[in-house]
PDB file of C-alpha atoms and ligand atoms in Angstrom:
ATOM      1  CA  MET A   9      17.405 -91.337  14.914  1.00 74.00           C
ATOM      2  CA  ALA A  10      16.820 -88.779  17.032  1.00 90.00           C
ATOM      3  CA  LEU A  11      17.575 -86.615  19.992  1.00 96.00           C
ATOM      4  CA  LEU A  12      14.330 -86.419  22.144  1.00 98.00           C
ATOM      5  CA  PRO A  13      13.661 -83.628  24.157  1.00 97.00           C
ATOM      6  CA  ILE A  14      13.124 -84.511  28.279  1.00 98.00           C
ATOM      7  CA  LEU A  15       9.871 -82.595  29.854  1.00 97.00           C
ATOM      8  CA  ILE A  16      11.252 -81.213  33.261  1.00 96.00           C
ATOM      9  CA  TYR A  17       9.089 -81.763  36.230  1.00 96.00           C
ATOM     10  CA  PRO A  18       6.708 -80.019  37.427  1.00 94.00           C
ATOM     11  CA  ASP A  19       5.432 -80.315  33.818  1.00 95.00           C
ATOM     12  CA  GLN A  20       2.019 -80.855  33.407  1.00 96.00           C
ATOM     13  CA  ARG A  21       2.142 -82.920  31.268  1.00 98.00           C
ATOM     14  CA  LEU A  22       4.343 -85.885  33.472  1.00 98.00           C
ATOM     15  CA  HIS A  23       1.099 -86.371  34.335  1.00 98.00           C
ATOM     16  CA  LYS A  24      -0.471 -86.818  31.530  1.00 98.00           C
ATOM     17  CA  ILE A  25      -2.041 -90.714  31.005  1.00 98.00           C
ATOM     18  CA  ALA A  26      -0.172 -92.888  28.928  1.00 98.00           C
ATOM     19  CA  ALA A  27      -2.860 -94.943  26.318  1.00 98.00           C
ATOM     20  CA  PRO A  28      -2.301 -98.541  24.724  1.00 98.00           C
ATOM     21  CA  ILE A  29      -0.729 -99.308  21.312  1.00 98.00           C
ATOM     22  CA  GLU A  30      -2.738-101.089  19.115  1.00 97.00           C
ATOM     23  CA  ARG A  31      -0.512-101.890  16.514  1.00 97.00           C
ATOM     24  CA  VAL A  32       3.604-102.105  16.484  1.00 98.00           C
ATOM     25  CA  ASP A  33       4.515-100.725  13.768  1.00 98.00           C
ATOM     26  CA  ALA A  34       7.788 -98.268  11.876  1.00 98.00           C
ATOM     27  CA  GLU A  35       6.455 -95.636  13.874  1.00 98.00           C
ATOM     28  CA  VAL A  36       5.726 -97.301  17.170  1.00 98.00           C
ATOM     29  CA  ARG A  37       9.818 -99.243  16.377  1.00 98.00           C
ATOM     30  CA  ARG A  38      11.245 -95.263  15.004  1.00 98.00           C
ATOM     31  CA  LEU A  39       9.238 -94.148  18.889  1.00 98.00           C
ATOM     32  CA  ALA A  40      11.675 -96.574  20.662  1.00 98.00           C
ATOM     33  CA  ALA A  41      15.191 -96.182  18.293  1.00 98.00           C
ATOM     34  CA  ASP A  42      14.978 -92.357  19.485  1.00 98.00           C
ATOM     35  CA  MET A  43      13.466 -92.939  22.586  1.00 98.00           C
ATOM     36  CA  ALA A  44      16.874 -95.354  23.726  1.00 98.00           C
ATOM     37  CA  GLU A  45      19.181 -93.216  22.060  1.00 98.00           C
ATOM     38  CA  THR A  46      18.256 -89.298  23.913  1.00 98.00           C
ATOM     39  CA  MET A  47      18.382 -91.742  27.176  1.00 98.00           C
ATOM     40  CA  TYR A  48      21.537 -93.316  26.145  1.00 97.00           C
ATOM     41  CA  ALA A  49      22.780 -89.950  25.690  1.00 97.00           C
ATOM     42  CA  ALA A  50      20.761 -88.092  28.476  1.00 96.00           C
ATOM     43  CA  PRO A  51      23.127 -90.567  30.519  1.00 96.00           C
ATOM     44  CA  GLY A  52      20.151 -92.275  32.096  1.00 96.00           C
ATOM     45  CA  VAL A  53      18.761 -96.321  32.875  1.00 97.00           C
ATOM     46  CA  GLY A  54      14.870 -96.297  31.496  1.00 98.00           C
ATOM     47  CA  LEU A  55      12.753 -93.404  29.710  1.00 98.00           C
ATOM     48  CA  ALA A  56       9.356 -93.384  29.266  1.00 98.00           C
ATOM     49  CA  ALA A  57       7.072 -91.788  26.536  1.00 98.00           C
ATOM     50  CA  THR A  58       5.662 -89.913  28.054  1.00 98.00           C
ATOM     51  CA  GLN A  59       8.936 -88.260  29.364  1.00 98.00           C
ATOM     52  CA  VAL A  60       9.620 -87.370  25.768  1.00 98.00           C
ATOM     53  CA  ASP A  61       5.931 -85.859  25.732  1.00 98.00           C
ATOM     54  CA  VAL A  62       4.331 -88.551  23.514  1.00 98.00           C
ATOM     55  CA  HIS A  63       2.245 -90.291  26.294  1.00 98.00           C
ATOM     56  CA  ARG A  64       2.000 -94.424  24.256  1.00 98.00           C
ATOM     57  CA  ARG A  65       2.533 -96.516  26.841  1.00 98.00           C
ATOM     58  CA  LEU A  66       6.355 -98.024  26.272  1.00 98.00           C
ATOM     59  CA  ILE A  67       9.671 -97.745  27.695  1.00 98.00           C
ATOM     60  CA  VAL A  68      12.745 -98.849  27.111  1.00 98.00           C
ATOM     61  CA  ILE A  69      15.177 -99.903  29.690  1.00 98.00           C
ATOM     62  CA  ASP A  70      18.916-100.466  29.908  1.00 98.00           C
ATOM     63  CA  VAL A  71      20.922-100.684  33.138  1.00 97.00           C
ATOM     64  CA  SER A  72      23.818-103.185  31.997  1.00 97.00           C
ATOM     65  CA  GLU A  73      27.149-101.878  32.518  1.00 94.00           C
ATOM     66  CA  ASP A  74      28.499-102.031  29.313  1.00 95.00           C
ATOM     67  CA  LYS A  75      24.679-100.551  27.724  1.00 94.00           C
ATOM     68  CA  SER A  76      24.136-103.207  25.544  1.00 96.00           C
ATOM     69  CA  GLN A  77      20.680-105.245  26.938  1.00 97.00           C
ATOM     70  CA  LEU A  78      18.481-103.322  25.561  1.00 98.00           C
ATOM     71  CA  GLN A  79      14.887-103.682  26.824  1.00 98.00           C
ATOM     72  CA  VAL A  80      11.622-102.608  24.745  1.00 98.00           C
ATOM     73  CA  PHE A  81       8.299-102.866  27.073  1.00 98.00           C
ATOM     74  CA  ILE A  82       4.675-101.553  24.645  1.00 98.00           C
ATOM     75  CA  ASN A  83       1.728-101.522  26.689  1.00 98.00           C
ATOM     76  CA  PRO A  84       3.714-103.459  30.153  1.00 98.00           C
ATOM     77  CA  GLU A  85       1.980-104.517  32.718  1.00 98.00           C
ATOM     78  CA  ILE A  86       2.548-105.971  36.130  1.00 98.00           C
ATOM     79  CA  LEU A  87       0.806-109.815  35.875  1.00 98.00           C
ATOM     80  CA  GLU A  88       2.611-110.619  40.050  1.00 98.00           C
ATOM     81  CA  ARG A  89       5.140-109.399  43.138  1.00 98.00           C
ATOM     82  CA  GLU A  90       6.956-110.110  45.498  1.00 98.00           C
ATOM     83  CA  GLY A  91       8.082-108.475  48.901  1.00 98.00           C
ATOM     84  CA  GLU A  92       9.132-105.218  49.050  1.00 97.00           C
ATOM     85  CA  CYS A  93      12.493-102.942  48.611  1.00 96.00           C
ATOM     86  CA  GLU A  94      13.815 -99.999  48.860  1.00 96.00           C
ATOM     87  CA  GLY A  95      16.539 -97.307  47.262  1.00 94.00           C
ATOM     88  CA  GLU A  96      17.327 -94.363  45.770  1.00 96.00           C
ATOM     89  CA  GLU A  97      15.939 -93.203  42.756  1.00 97.00           C
ATOM     90  CA  GLY A  98      16.856 -90.478  40.469  1.00 97.00           C
ATOM     91  CA  CYS A  99      15.051 -89.756  36.584  1.00 98.00           C
ATOM     92  CA  LEU A 100      15.769 -87.485  33.900  1.00 98.00           C
ATOM     93  CA  SER A 101      12.906 -85.520  34.241  1.00 98.00           C
ATOM     94  CA  VAL A 102      13.677 -84.191  37.729  1.00 97.00           C
ATOM     95  CA  PRO A 103      18.089 -83.903  38.097  1.00 95.00           C
ATOM     96  CA  GLY A 104      20.076 -84.055  40.781  1.00 94.00           C
ATOM     97  CA  ILE A 105      17.246 -84.947  42.515  1.00 96.00           C
ATOM     98  CA  TYR A 106      17.386 -88.576  43.911  1.00 97.00           C
ATOM     99  CA  ASP A 107      14.730 -89.835  47.684  1.00 97.00           C
ATOM    100  CA  SER A 108      14.614 -93.860  49.222  1.00 96.00           C
ATOM    101  CA  VAL A 109      11.140 -94.759  46.961  1.00 97.00           C
ATOM    102  CA  SER A 110       9.224 -98.608  47.898  1.00 97.00           C
ATOM    103  CA  ARG A 111       8.643-101.536  45.348  1.00 98.00           C
ATOM    104  CA  SER A 112       8.235-104.189  44.648  1.00 98.00           C
ATOM    105  CA  ALA A 113      11.116-106.406  45.193  1.00 98.00           C
ATOM    106  CA  TRP A 114      10.385-109.061  42.871  1.00 98.00           C
ATOM    107  CA  ILE A 115       7.572-108.395  39.235  1.00 98.00           C
ATOM    108  CA  ARG A 116       6.065-110.659  36.744  1.00 98.00           C
ATOM    109  CA  VAL A 117       5.604-108.295  33.277  1.00 98.00           C
ATOM    110  CA  ARG A 118       3.561-108.570  29.987  1.00 98.00           C
ATOM    111  CA  ALA A 119       4.279-106.694  27.451  1.00 98.00           C
ATOM    112  CA  LEU A 120       4.578-107.241  23.497  1.00 98.00           C
ATOM    113  CA  ASP A 121       8.291-105.898  21.717  1.00 98.00           C
ATOM    114  CA  LEU A 122       9.465-104.576  18.417  1.00 97.00           C
ATOM    115  CA  SER A 123       7.717-106.782  16.693  1.00 97.00           C
ATOM    116  CA  GLY A 124       4.553-107.294  18.454  1.00 98.00           C
ATOM    117  CA  GLN A 125       4.813-110.388  20.081  1.00 98.00           C
ATOM    118  CA  PRO A 126       3.910-110.839  24.166  1.00 98.00           C
ATOM    119  CA  PHE A 127       7.034-112.044  26.331  1.00 98.00           C
ATOM    120  CA  GLU A 128       6.333-112.036  29.838  1.00 98.00           C
ATOM    121  CA  LEU A 129       9.844-111.526  32.295  1.00 98.00           C
ATOM    122  CA  GLU A 130      10.705-112.357  35.517  1.00 98.00           C
ATOM    123  CA  ALA A 131      13.099-109.039  36.740  1.00 98.00           C
ATOM    124  CA  GLU A 132      14.048-108.273  39.867  1.00 97.00           C
ATOM    125  CA  GLY A 133      16.587-106.305  41.473  1.00 95.00           C
ATOM    126  CA  MET A 134      17.258-102.968  40.171  1.00 95.00           C
ATOM    127  CA  LEU A 135      15.643-103.779  36.731  1.00 97.00           C
ATOM    128  CA  ALA A 136      12.709-104.968  38.645  1.00 98.00           C
ATOM    129  CA  VAL A 137      12.923-101.028  40.137  1.00 98.00           C
ATOM    130  CA  CYS A 138      13.429 -98.634  37.082  1.00 98.00           C
ATOM    131  CA  ILE A 139      10.711-100.810  35.486  1.00 98.00           C
ATOM    132  CA  GLN A 140       8.313-100.069  37.846  1.00 98.00           C
ATOM    133  CA  HIS A 141       9.813 -96.133  38.282  1.00 98.00           C
ATOM    134  CA  GLU A 142       9.233 -95.965  33.613  1.00 98.00           C
ATOM    135  CA  MET A 143       5.851 -97.839  34.055  1.00 98.00           C
ATOM    136  CA  ASP A 144       4.381 -95.301  36.965  1.00 98.00           C
ATOM    137  CA  HIS A 145       5.137 -92.465  34.173  1.00 98.00           C
ATOM    138  CA  LEU A 146       2.502 -93.853  31.793  1.00 98.00           C
ATOM    139  CA  GLN A 147       0.532 -93.454  34.824  1.00 98.00           C
ATOM    140  CA  GLY A 148       1.367 -89.715  35.169  1.00 98.00           C
ATOM    141  CA  LYS A 149       3.667 -89.905  38.310  1.00 98.00           C
ATOM    142  CA  VAL A 150       6.600 -89.125  38.161  1.00 98.00           C
ATOM    143  CA  PHE A 151       9.134 -90.858  41.683  1.00 98.00           C
ATOM    144  CA  VAL A 152       8.257 -87.677  43.546  1.00 97.00           C
ATOM    145  CA  GLU A 153       5.699 -88.054  44.356  1.00 97.00           C
ATOM    146  CA  TYR A 154       6.119 -90.764  46.730  1.00 97.00           C
ATOM    147  CA  LEU A 155       8.165 -87.643  48.575  1.00 97.00           C
ATOM    148  CA  SER A 156       6.421 -86.045  52.039  1.00 96.00           C
ATOM    149  CA  ARG A 157       4.299 -83.110  50.599  1.00 96.00           C
ATOM    150  CA  LEU A 158       7.349 -80.788  52.724  1.00 96.00           C
ATOM    151  CA  LYS A 159       9.520 -82.515  50.129  1.00 96.00           C
ATOM    152  CA  GLN A 160       7.634 -81.961  46.790  1.00 95.00           C
ATOM    153  CA  THR A 161       7.415 -78.720  47.958  1.00 95.00           C
ATOM    154  CA  ARG A 162      10.995 -78.273  48.233  1.00 95.00           C
ATOM    155  CA  ILE A 163      11.769 -79.293  44.747  1.00 95.00           C
ATOM    156  CA  LYS A 164       8.954 -78.305  42.874  1.00 93.00           C
ATOM    157  CA  SER A 165       9.711 -74.841  44.204  1.00 93.00           C
ATOM    158  CA  LYS A 166      13.330 -75.148  42.337  1.00 92.00           C
ATOM    159  CA  PHE A 167      12.344 -76.722  39.708  1.00 90.00           C
ATOM    160  CA  ILE A 168      10.527 -73.856  39.023  1.00 88.00           C
ATOM    161  CA  LYS A 169      13.569 -71.087  39.945  1.00 88.00           C
ATOM    162  CA  GLN A 170      15.685 -72.902  38.015  1.00 84.00           C
ATOM    163  CA  HIS A 171      12.885 -72.488  35.416  1.00 79.00           C
ATOM    164  CA  ALA A 172      11.709 -69.081  35.574  1.00 79.00           C
ATOM    165  CA  ARG A 173      16.489 -68.577  35.030  1.00 78.00           C
ATOM    166  CA  ILE A 174      16.718 -69.911  31.710  1.00 74.00           C
ATOM    167  CA  THR A 175      13.403 -68.145  30.094  1.00 71.00           C
ATOM    168  CA  ALA A 176      14.779 -65.322  31.368  1.00 66.00           C
TER     169      ALA A 176
HETATM  170 NI1   NI B 227      11.770 -90.897  35.812  1.00 82.76          NI
END
């Protein structure tokens, strides 16, 4: 397994749209394992392949307290959604920024597991929010894009300045 570098906003590669995974093979399983290791090390509760510059529809999530419940979603689709909830979100690609985003409160998702078998899952609360957040990444969308233009501009310039310092 290996730790993968995480793209940092406003990296344009975060806006690429991920392609469906046609075959769940050893390479996909390796990617999922590396992404899980990267997520746990960060530490974070979710990671989308987009964030490690792999533009394929794969997300990993673990919202459990003791980090014992890794969930892998390949080619995830939201079949149904209900209600609305608003909560603070953060993102490993936008370190240190937390803001309120409105999401569906309940979702039913279909995806493939690591053996390529389809499964369905109903989620609410933090898991539902996390799945929606990670699925946005696969569409090239970062959570700060839900915030006001002014906030987005501030966040962007903050990260551009930080990056300039690191590479200077
Ligand atoms: Ni994120």
